[in-house]
PDB file of C-alpha atoms and ligand atoms in Angstrom:
ATOM      1  CA  UNK A   1       8.601  -3.148 -22.307  1.00 56.00           C
ATOM      2  CA  UNK A   2       6.619  -0.097 -21.587  1.00 76.00           C
ATOM      3  CA  UNK A   3       3.078  -0.419 -19.987  1.00 85.00           C
ATOM      4  CA  UNK A   4       0.021   1.480 -20.803  1.00 86.00           C
ATOM      5  CA  UNK A   5      -0.601   2.564 -17.146  1.00 89.00           C
ATOM      6  CA  UNK A   6       3.106   3.341 -16.286  1.00 86.00           C
ATOM      7  CA  UNK A   7       4.459   6.834 -16.990  1.00 84.00           C
ATOM      8  CA  UNK A   8       7.636   8.219 -15.515  1.00 81.00           C
ATOM      9  CA  UNK A   9       6.527  11.902 -15.961  1.00 82.00           C
ATOM     10  CA  UNK A  10       3.545  14.190 -15.561  1.00 84.00           C
ATOM     11  CA  UNK A  11       0.881  11.651 -16.484  1.00 90.00           C
ATOM     12  CA  UNK A  12       2.021   9.352 -13.705  1.00 90.00           C
ATOM     13  CA  UNK A  13      -0.933  10.103 -11.399  1.00 93.00           C
ATOM     14  CA  UNK A  14      -3.546  10.161 -14.055  1.00 94.00           C
ATOM     15  CA  UNK A  15      -2.541   6.923 -15.582  1.00 93.00           C
ATOM     16  CA  UNK A  16      -2.364   5.183 -12.091  1.00 95.00           C
ATOM     17  CA  UNK A  17      -5.948   6.840 -11.295  1.00 95.00           C
ATOM     18  CA  UNK A  18      -7.255   5.201 -14.762  1.00 94.00           C
ATOM     19  CA  UNK A  19      -5.739   1.828 -13.876  1.00 94.00           C
ATOM     20  CA  UNK A  20      -7.525   1.575 -10.517  1.00 95.00           C
ATOM     21  CA  UNK A  21     -10.716   2.904 -11.908  1.00 95.00           C
ATOM     22  CA  UNK A  22     -10.608   0.026 -14.343  1.00 93.00           C
ATOM     23  CA  UNK A  23     -10.033  -2.665 -11.865  1.00 93.00           C
ATOM     24  CA  UNK A  24     -11.783  -1.512  -8.625  1.00 96.00           C
ATOM     25  CA  UNK A  25     -14.693  -3.872  -8.846  1.00 93.00           C
ATOM     26  CA  UNK A  26     -12.311  -6.988  -9.176  1.00 93.00           C
ATOM     27  CA  UNK A  27      -9.479  -5.656  -6.999  1.00 94.00           C
ATOM     28  CA  UNK A  28     -10.200  -7.705  -3.898  1.00 94.00           C
ATOM     29  CA  UNK A  29     -10.824 -10.907  -5.815  1.00 94.00           C
ATOM     30  CA  UNK A  30      -7.628 -10.624  -7.926  1.00 93.00           C
ATOM     31  CA  UNK A  31      -5.542  -9.678  -4.681  1.00 94.00           C
ATOM     32  CA  UNK A  32      -6.667 -13.117  -3.234  1.00 94.00           C
ATOM     33  CA  UNK A  33      -5.920 -14.925  -6.476  1.00 93.00           C
ATOM     34  CA  UNK A  34      -2.474 -13.490  -7.255  1.00 89.00           C
ATOM     35  CA  UNK A  35      -1.072 -13.885  -3.721  1.00 92.00           C
ATOM     36  CA  UNK A  36      -2.939 -17.161  -2.982  1.00 93.00           C
ATOM     37  CA  UNK A  37      -4.712 -15.221  -0.043  1.00 95.00           C
ATOM     38  CA  UNK A  38      -1.568 -14.464   1.516  1.00 96.00           C
ATOM     39  CA  UNK A  39      -1.940 -10.625   1.384  1.00 97.00           C
ATOM     40  CA  UNK A  40      -4.452 -11.007   4.177  1.00 97.00           C
ATOM     41  CA  UNK A  41      -1.756 -12.401   6.504  1.00 97.00           C
ATOM     42  CA  UNK A  42       0.737  -9.690   5.542  1.00 98.00           C
ATOM     43  CA  UNK A  43      -1.882  -7.054   6.145  1.00 98.00           C
ATOM     44  CA  UNK A  44      -2.677  -8.594   9.660  1.00 98.00           C
ATOM     45  CA  UNK A  45       0.968  -8.480  10.357  1.00 98.00           C
ATOM     46  CA  UNK A  46       1.021  -4.585   9.570  1.00 98.00           C
ATOM     47  CA  UNK A  47      -1.900  -4.136  11.985  1.00 98.00           C
ATOM     48  CA  UNK A  48      -0.124  -6.046  14.671  1.00 98.00           C
ATOM     49  CA  UNK A  49       3.023  -4.149  14.083  1.00 98.00           C
ATOM     50  CA  UNK A  50       0.862  -0.869  14.495  1.00 98.00           C
ATOM     51  CA  UNK A  51       0.382  -1.725  18.227  1.00 98.00           C
ATOM     52  CA  UNK A  52      -2.909   0.069  18.398  1.00 98.00           C
ATOM     53  CA  UNK A  53      -3.476   1.696  21.855  1.00 96.00           C
ATOM     54  CA  UNK A  54      -6.668   3.215  23.223  1.00 94.00           C
ATOM     55  CA  UNK A  55      -7.178   6.622  21.907  1.00 95.00           C
ATOM     56  CA  UNK A  56      -4.894   6.176  18.993  1.00 98.00           C
ATOM     57  CA  UNK A  57      -5.598   7.893  15.594  1.00 98.00           C
ATOM     58  CA  UNK A  58      -4.494   6.096  12.557  1.00 98.00           C
ATOM     59  CA  UNK A  59      -4.078   7.186   9.028  1.00 98.00           C
ATOM     60  CA  UNK A  60      -3.969   4.551   6.008  1.00 98.00           C
ATOM     61  CA  UNK A  61      -2.751   6.310   2.814  1.00 98.00           C
ATOM     62  CA  UNK A  62      -3.581   4.782  -0.595  1.00 98.00           C
ATOM     63  CA  UNK A  63      -6.181   2.704   1.338  1.00 98.00           C
ATOM     64  CA  UNK A  64      -7.838   1.398  -1.782  1.00 98.00           C
ATOM     65  CA  UNK A  65     -10.722  -0.895  -0.835  1.00 98.00           C
ATOM     66  CA  UNK A  66      -9.922  -0.417   2.843  1.00 97.00           C
ATOM     67  CA  UNK A  67      -8.123  -3.653   4.019  1.00 97.00           C
ATOM     68  CA  UNK A  68      -5.641  -1.942   6.293  1.00 98.00           C
ATOM     69  CA  UNK A  69      -8.071   0.916   7.372  1.00 97.00           C
ATOM     70  CA  UNK A  70     -10.618  -1.590   8.325  1.00 96.00           C
ATOM     71  CA  UNK A  71      -8.024  -3.817  10.200  1.00 96.00           C
ATOM     72  CA  UNK A  72      -6.793  -0.782  12.219  1.00 97.00           C
ATOM     73  CA  UNK A  73     -10.347   0.466  12.981  1.00 95.00           C
ATOM     74  CA  UNK A  74     -11.286  -3.110  14.177  1.00 94.00           C
ATOM     75  CA  UNK A  75      -8.332  -2.883  16.708  1.00 94.00           C
ATOM     76  CA  UNK A  76      -9.868   0.400  17.967  1.00 94.00           C
ATOM     77  CA  UNK A  77      -8.007   3.034  16.287  1.00 96.00           C
ATOM     78  CA  UNK A  78      -9.930   6.163  15.162  1.00 97.00           C
ATOM     79  CA  UNK A  79      -8.958   5.529  11.548  1.00 97.00           C
ATOM     80  CA  UNK A  80      -9.098   7.583   8.318  1.00 98.00           C
ATOM     81  CA  UNK A  81      -8.431   5.828   5.026  1.00 98.00           C
ATOM     82  CA  UNK A  82      -7.208   8.210   2.172  1.00 98.00           C
ATOM     83  CA  UNK A  83      -7.149   7.495  -1.590  1.00 98.00           C
ATOM     84  CA  UNK A  84      -7.464   9.457  -4.685  1.00 98.00           C
ATOM     85  CA  UNK A  85      -9.536   6.850  -6.631  1.00 98.00           C
ATOM     86  CA  UNK A  86     -13.282   7.396  -6.219  1.00 97.00           C
ATOM     87  CA  UNK A  87     -14.190   3.793  -7.450  1.00 97.00           C
ATOM     88  CA  UNK A  88     -11.711   2.328  -4.952  1.00 98.00           C
ATOM     89  CA  UNK A  89     -13.267   4.347  -2.192  1.00 98.00           C
ATOM     90  CA  UNK A  90     -16.689   3.331  -3.074  1.00 97.00           C
ATOM     91  CA  UNK A  91     -15.853  -0.287  -2.656  1.00 97.00           C
ATOM     92  CA  UNK A  92     -14.212   0.596   0.802  1.00 96.00           C
ATOM     93  CA  UNK A  93     -17.369   2.526   1.929  1.00 95.00           C
ATOM     94  CA  UNK A  94     -19.490  -0.438   0.704  1.00 94.00           C
ATOM     95  CA  UNK A  95     -17.497  -2.845   2.864  1.00 93.00           C
ATOM     96  CA  UNK A  96     -17.495  -0.378   5.845  1.00 92.00           C
ATOM     97  CA  UNK A  97     -21.438  -0.294   5.547  1.00 89.00           C
ATOM     98  CA  UNK A  98     -21.607  -3.997   5.735  1.00 87.00           C
ATOM     99  CA  UNK A  99     -19.454  -4.110   8.827  1.00 81.00           C
ATOM    100  CA  UNK A 100     -21.035  -1.050  10.402  1.00 71.00           C
ATOM    101  CA  UNK A 101     -22.197  -2.562  13.635  1.00 63.00           C
ATOM    102  CA  UNK A 102     -18.515  -3.907  14.388  1.00 66.00           C
ATOM    103  CA  UNK A 103     -16.580  -0.780  13.465  1.00 78.00           C
ATOM    104  CA  UNK A 104     -16.780   2.736  14.971  1.00 76.00           C
ATOM    105  CA  UNK A 105     -14.560   5.719  14.113  1.00 92.00           C
ATOM    106  CA  UNK A 106     -13.743   4.891  10.563  1.00 95.00           C
ATOM    107  CA  UNK A 107     -13.873   7.254   7.635  1.00 95.00           C
ATOM    108  CA  UNK A 108     -12.663   7.419   4.044  1.00 97.00           C
ATOM    109  CA  UNK A 109     -11.516  10.523   2.341  1.00 98.00           C
ATOM    110  CA  UNK A 110     -10.354  11.283  -1.113  1.00 98.00           C
ATOM    111  CA  UNK A 111      -7.066  12.969  -1.257  1.00 98.00           C
ATOM    112  CA  UNK A 112      -3.506  12.835  -2.709  1.00 97.00           C
ATOM    113  CA  UNK A 113      -0.969  10.932  -0.689  1.00 98.00           C
ATOM    114  CA  UNK A 114       1.752  13.300  -2.009  1.00 97.00           C
ATOM    115  CA  UNK A 115      -0.228  16.294  -0.505  1.00 98.00           C
ATOM    116  CA  UNK A 116      -1.849  14.848   2.529  1.00 98.00           C
ATOM    117  CA  UNK A 117      -4.701  17.087   3.697  1.00 98.00           C
ATOM    118  CA  UNK A 118      -3.962  16.868   7.417  1.00 98.00           C
ATOM    119  CA  UNK A 119      -1.843  19.162   9.772  1.00 98.00           C
ATOM    120  CA  UNK A 120       1.531  18.090  10.919  1.00 98.00           C
ATOM    121  CA  UNK A 121       1.655  15.664  13.920  1.00 98.00           C
ATOM    122  CA  UNK A 122      -1.874  14.416  13.683  1.00 98.00           C
ATOM    123  CA  UNK A 123      -1.571  10.568  13.745  1.00 98.00           C
ATOM    124  CA  UNK A 124      -0.207   7.867  16.147  1.00 98.00           C
ATOM    125  CA  UNK A 125      -0.050   5.427  13.294  1.00 98.00           C
ATOM    126  CA  UNK A 126       0.556   6.013   9.500  1.00 98.00           C
ATOM    127  CA  UNK A 127       0.454   3.124   7.194  1.00 98.00           C
ATOM    128  CA  UNK A 128       0.505   2.489   3.528  1.00 98.00           C
ATOM    129  CA  UNK A 129      -0.098  -0.723   1.785  1.00 98.00           C
ATOM    130  CA  UNK A 130       1.132  -1.223  -1.763  1.00 98.00           C
ATOM    131  CA  UNK A 131       0.758   2.536  -2.282  1.00 98.00           C
ATOM    132  CA  UNK A 132       4.436   4.221  -2.162  1.00 97.00           C
ATOM    133  CA  UNK A 133       5.387   2.192  -5.479  1.00 97.00           C
ATOM    134  CA  UNK A 134       2.421   3.913  -7.309  1.00 96.00           C
ATOM    135  CA  UNK A 135       3.535   7.460  -6.389  1.00 97.00           C
ATOM    136  CA  UNK A 136       5.244   9.792  -8.719  1.00 95.00           C
ATOM    137  CA  UNK A 137       7.777  10.323  -5.859  1.00 96.00           C
ATOM    138  CA  UNK A 138       7.742   7.622  -3.191  1.00 97.00           C
ATOM    139  CA  UNK A 139      10.134   9.683  -1.142  1.00 98.00           C
ATOM    140  CA  UNK A 140       7.589  12.548  -1.145  1.00 98.00           C
ATOM    141  CA  UNK A 141       4.976   9.958   0.114  1.00 98.00           C
ATOM    142  CA  UNK A 142       7.229   8.952   3.047  1.00 98.00           C
ATOM    143  CA  UNK A 143       7.983  12.583   3.782  1.00 98.00           C
ATOM    144  CA  UNK A 144       4.269  13.212   4.044  1.00 98.00           C
ATOM    145  CA  UNK A 145       3.830  10.135   6.259  1.00 98.00           C
ATOM    146  CA  UNK A 146       6.458  11.529   8.613  1.00 98.00           C
ATOM    147  CA  UNK A 147       5.153  15.013   8.602  1.00 98.00           C
ATOM    148  CA  UNK A 148       1.592  13.957   9.853  1.00 98.00           C
ATOM    149  CA  UNK A 149       2.923  11.571  12.286  1.00 98.00           C
ATOM    150  CA  UNK A 150       2.858  12.526  15.930  1.00 98.00           C
ATOM    151  CA  UNK A 151       6.079  11.999  17.958  1.00 98.00           C
ATOM    152  CA  UNK A 152       6.046   8.382  19.077  1.00 98.00           C
ATOM    153  CA  UNK A 153       4.087   7.366  16.106  1.00 98.00           C
ATOM    154  CA  UNK A 154       4.471   4.064  14.101  1.00 98.00           C
ATOM    155  CA  UNK A 155       5.061   4.463  10.313  1.00 98.00           C
ATOM    156  CA  UNK A 156       4.697   1.157   8.264  1.00 98.00           C
ATOM    157  CA  UNK A 157       4.946   0.470   4.653  1.00 98.00           C
ATOM    158  CA  UNK A 158       3.866  -2.776   3.004  1.00 98.00           C
ATOM    159  CA  UNK A 159       4.703  -3.378  -0.592  1.00 98.00           C
ATOM    160  CA  UNK A 160       6.215  -5.803  -3.176  1.00 97.00           C
ATOM    161  CA  UNK A 161       9.855  -6.305  -2.476  1.00 98.00           C
ATOM    162  CA  UNK A 162      12.986  -7.275  -4.222  1.00 97.00           C
ATOM    163  CA  UNK A 163      14.369 -10.663  -3.101  1.00 97.00           C
ATOM    164  CA  UNK A 164      18.124 -10.625  -2.408  1.00 96.00           C
ATOM    165  CA  UNK A 165      18.451 -14.188  -3.793  1.00 97.00           C
ATOM    166  CA  UNK A 166      18.943 -13.843  -7.569  1.00 97.00           C
ATOM    167  CA  UNK A 167      17.196 -17.255  -8.412  1.00 97.00           C
ATOM    168  CA  UNK A 168      14.176 -16.579  -6.137  1.00 97.00           C
ATOM    169  CA  UNK A 169      13.910 -13.073  -7.660  1.00 96.00           C
ATOM    170  CA  UNK A 170      13.973 -14.472 -11.146  1.00 97.00           C
ATOM    171  CA  UNK A 171      11.157 -16.885 -10.358  1.00 96.00           C
ATOM    172  CA  UNK A 172       9.012 -14.311  -8.562  1.00 96.00           C
ATOM    173  CA  UNK A 173       9.465 -11.844 -11.464  1.00 96.00           C
ATOM    174  CA  UNK A 174       8.437 -14.534 -13.860  1.00 96.00           C
ATOM    175  CA  UNK A 175       5.296 -14.953 -11.694  1.00 95.00           C
ATOM    176  CA  UNK A 176       4.619 -11.199 -11.941  1.00 96.00           C
ATOM    177  CA  UNK A 177       5.406 -11.199 -15.702  1.00 95.00           C
ATOM    178  CA  UNK A 178       3.498 -14.222 -16.753  1.00 95.00           C
ATOM    179  CA  UNK A 179       0.806 -15.511 -14.181  1.00 94.00           C
ATOM    180  CA  UNK A 180      -0.342 -12.099 -12.658  1.00 94.00           C
ATOM    181  CA  UNK A 181      -1.414 -10.531 -16.030  1.00 94.00           C
ATOM    182  CA  UNK A 182      -3.125 -13.765 -17.023  1.00 95.00           C
ATOM    183  CA  UNK A 183      -5.176 -13.744 -13.861  1.00 92.00           C
ATOM    184  CA  UNK A 184      -5.815 -10.081 -14.582  1.00 91.00           C
ATOM    185  CA  UNK A 185      -7.016 -11.091 -18.257  1.00 92.00           C
ATOM    186  CA  UNK A 186      -9.168 -13.802 -17.163  1.00 92.00           C
ATOM    187  CA  UNK A 187     -10.976 -12.273 -14.163  1.00 89.00           C
ATOM    188  CA  UNK A 188     -10.914  -8.585 -14.970  1.00 87.00           C
ATOM    189  CA  UNK A 189     -10.324  -8.413 -18.707  1.00 90.00           C
ATOM    190  CA  UNK A 190      -7.331  -6.436 -18.358  1.00 90.00           C
ATOM    191  CA  UNK A 191      -3.779  -7.908 -18.676  1.00 93.00           C
ATOM    192  CA  UNK A 192      -2.084  -4.571 -18.670  1.00 92.00           C
ATOM    193  CA  UNK A 193      -3.314  -3.191 -15.508  1.00 91.00           C
ATOM    194  CA  UNK A 194      -1.662  -6.376 -13.857  1.00 92.00           C
ATOM    195  CA  UNK A 195       1.562  -6.262 -15.930  1.00 93.00           C
ATOM    196  CA  UNK A 196       1.781  -2.742 -14.281  1.00 93.00           C
ATOM    197  CA  UNK A 197       2.837  -4.324 -11.060  1.00 95.00           C
ATOM    198  CA  UNK A 198       6.209  -5.642 -12.473  1.00 95.00           C
ATOM    199  CA  UNK A 199       6.749  -2.375 -14.505  1.00 94.00           C
ATOM    200  CA  UNK A 200       6.239  -0.177 -11.241  1.00 95.00           C
ATOM    201  CA  UNK A 201       8.272  -2.562  -9.222  1.00 96.00           C
ATOM    202  CA  UNK A 202      11.291  -2.290 -11.573  1.00 94.00           C
ATOM    203  CA  UNK A 203      11.259   1.454 -11.052  1.00 94.00           C
ATOM    204  CA  UNK A 204      10.679   1.331  -7.167  1.00 96.00           C
ATOM    205  CA  UNK A 205      13.967   0.602  -5.076  1.00 96.00           C
ATOM    206  CA  UNK A 206      11.934  -1.289  -2.500  1.00 97.00           C
ATOM    207  CA  UNK A 207      12.591  -2.357   1.088  1.00 98.00           C
ATOM    208  CA  UNK A 208      16.297  -1.453   1.326  1.00 98.00           C
ATOM    209  CA  UNK A 209      15.802   2.143   0.092  1.00 98.00           C
ATOM    210  CA  UNK A 210      12.549   2.640   2.076  1.00 98.00           C
ATOM    211  CA  UNK A 211      14.740   1.695   5.240  1.00 98.00           C
ATOM    212  CA  UNK A 212      17.382   3.961   4.152  1.00 98.00           C
ATOM    213  CA  UNK A 213      14.961   6.915   3.652  1.00 98.00           C
ATOM    214  CA  UNK A 214      13.477   6.056   7.074  1.00 98.00           C
ATOM    215  CA  UNK A 215      16.830   6.434   8.708  1.00 98.00           C
ATOM    216  CA  UNK A 216      17.377   9.637   6.918  1.00 98.00           C
ATOM    217  CA  UNK A 217      14.199  10.829   8.502  1.00 98.00           C
ATOM    218  CA  UNK A 218      15.768   9.926  11.803  1.00 98.00           C
ATOM    219  CA  UNK A 219      13.067   7.495  12.494  1.00 98.00           C
ATOM    220  CA  UNK A 220      13.765   5.193  15.408  1.00 98.00           C
ATOM    221  CA  UNK A 221      13.761   1.194  15.502  1.00 98.00           C
ATOM    222  CA  UNK A 222      13.908   1.153  11.727  1.00 98.00           C
ATOM    223  CA  UNK A 223      13.461  -2.536  10.486  1.00 98.00           C
ATOM    224  CA  UNK A 224      12.594  -4.501   7.424  1.00 98.00           C
ATOM    225  CA  UNK A 225      10.408  -7.581   7.788  1.00 98.00           C
ATOM    226  CA  UNK A 226      10.951  -9.696   4.641  1.00 98.00           C
ATOM    227  CA  UNK A 227       8.053 -11.811   3.799  1.00 97.00           C
ATOM    228  CA  UNK A 228       8.373 -14.874   1.279  1.00 96.00           C
ATOM    229  CA  UNK A 229      12.146 -14.467   1.062  1.00 97.00           C
ATOM    230  CA  UNK A 230      11.727 -10.688   0.396  1.00 98.00           C
ATOM    231  CA  UNK A 231       9.171 -11.002  -2.400  1.00 97.00           C
ATOM    232  CA  UNK A 232       7.121  -8.764  -0.088  1.00 97.00           C
ATOM    233  CA  UNK A 233       8.277  -6.474   2.639  1.00 98.00           C
ATOM    234  CA  UNK A 234       7.241  -4.433   5.634  1.00 98.00           C
ATOM    235  CA  UNK A 235       9.164  -1.376   6.547  1.00 98.00           C
ATOM    236  CA  UNK A 236       8.667  -0.185  10.103  1.00 98.00           C
ATOM    237  CA  UNK A 237       9.921   2.955  11.938  1.00 98.00           C
ATOM    238  CA  UNK A 238       9.027   5.125  14.914  1.00 98.00           C
ATOM    239  CA  UNK A 239       9.057   8.868  14.919  1.00 98.00           C
ATOM    240  CA  UNK A 240      11.150   9.854  17.989  1.00 97.00           C
ATOM    241  CA  UNK A 241       9.474  11.592  20.868  1.00 93.00           C
TER     242      UNK A 241
HETATM  243  C1  SAM B 301      -2.439  -1.298  -5.079  1.00 89.00           C
HETATM  244  S1  SAM B 301      -3.754  -0.321  -4.415  1.00 89.00           S
HETATM  245  C2  SAM B 301      -3.531  -0.648  -2.728  1.00 89.00           C
HETATM  246  C3  SAM B 301      -4.791  -0.593  -1.828  1.00 89.00           C
HETATM  247  C4  SAM B 301      -4.785  -0.968  -0.491  1.00 89.00           C
HETATM  248  N1  SAM B 301      -3.849  -0.318   0.362  1.00 89.00           N
HETATM  249  C5  SAM B 301      -4.362  -2.485  -0.262  1.00 89.00           C
HETATM  250  O1  SAM B 301      -3.296  -2.770   0.209  1.00 89.00           O
HETATM  251  O2  SAM B 301      -4.961  -3.390  -0.806  1.00 89.00           O
HETATM  252  C6  SAM B 301      -2.966   1.251  -4.482  1.00 89.00           C
HETATM  253  C7  SAM B 301      -3.870   2.473  -4.175  1.00 89.00           C
HETATM  254  O3  SAM B 301      -3.165   3.552  -4.160  1.00 89.00           O
HETATM  255  C8  SAM B 301      -3.993   4.611  -4.686  1.00 89.00           C
HETATM  256  N2  SAM B 301      -3.182   5.778  -5.051  1.00 89.00           N
HETATM  257  C9  SAM B 301      -2.169   5.793  -5.958  1.00 89.00           C
HETATM  258  N3  SAM B 301      -1.594   6.922  -6.093  1.00 89.00           N
HETATM  259  C10 SAM B 301      -2.101   7.727  -5.135  1.00 89.00           C
HETATM  260  C11 SAM B 301      -2.127   9.066  -4.690  1.00 89.00           C
HETATM  261  N4  SAM B 301      -1.039   9.845  -5.116  1.00 89.00           N
HETATM  262  N5  SAM B 301      -2.894   9.441  -3.651  1.00 89.00           N
HETATM  263  C12 SAM B 301      -3.822   8.709  -3.142  1.00 89.00           C
HETATM  264  N6  SAM B 301      -3.949   7.466  -3.486  1.00 89.00           N
HETATM  265  C13 SAM B 301      -3.251   6.908  -4.489  1.00 89.00           C
HETATM  266  C14 SAM B 301      -4.669   4.042  -5.777  1.00 89.00           C
HETATM  267  O4  SAM B 301      -6.015   4.649  -6.146  1.00 89.00           O
HETATM  268  C15 SAM B 301      -4.997   2.676  -5.232  1.00 89.00           C
HETATM  269  O5  SAM B 301      -6.281   2.564  -4.492  1.00 89.00           O
END
């Protein structure tokens, strides 16, 4: 079944932008509801894997309302969060202002994750949370992550995954097909925006292909951390020195 916010062609980015403009105000609340709060643990795991060291510069692509960027900045990285959605960035900046006294060296910029506005080899850490799946070309997004990463940098991708176990996959897809749009309807007045998750996941090859692409970019220590039996996944790799 097609989805109002999913387009396979030239309208992809425009529709994704419309989607996040529509849900920005309720995005954080619904994240908590649909994941039973677990996304907070998964994002913490990403921040731990990033192994922030003094003086590190971090870039969080598709930063949305800023969860990962805030986590990296709290650990001491000079962090940039990048997103193309103005309404999502406005929420991120509001959250940053509330925490101002605790966080230094964090900025949010508007930009396209497929054409990252930074020079080659700029960052020690490059992350993306629930972002690659939304790009017209997730491979292009990963190429950009690789391009702006310094030698030795950690590249980390968090996203919905595809469980290997068929029964678990069917149950989990049923959750995405039924409960998640219902939560979207009840708390945001928009079922379609949340039905988009399953639609986009069906077209996204998920953790195994991301690991394969990381290997083809010659990243070192490539690994997949499956969470909840592969329903969520973290892909990790290091740009060789
Ligand atoms: C599901 S949200 C994830 C937000 C945040 N990273 C998190 O984990 O909660 C996806 C974000 O990707 C952004 N996005 C999608 N396509 C993008 C692109 N081409 N360039 C920059 N941001 C993009 C959207 O605006 C949205 O804020």
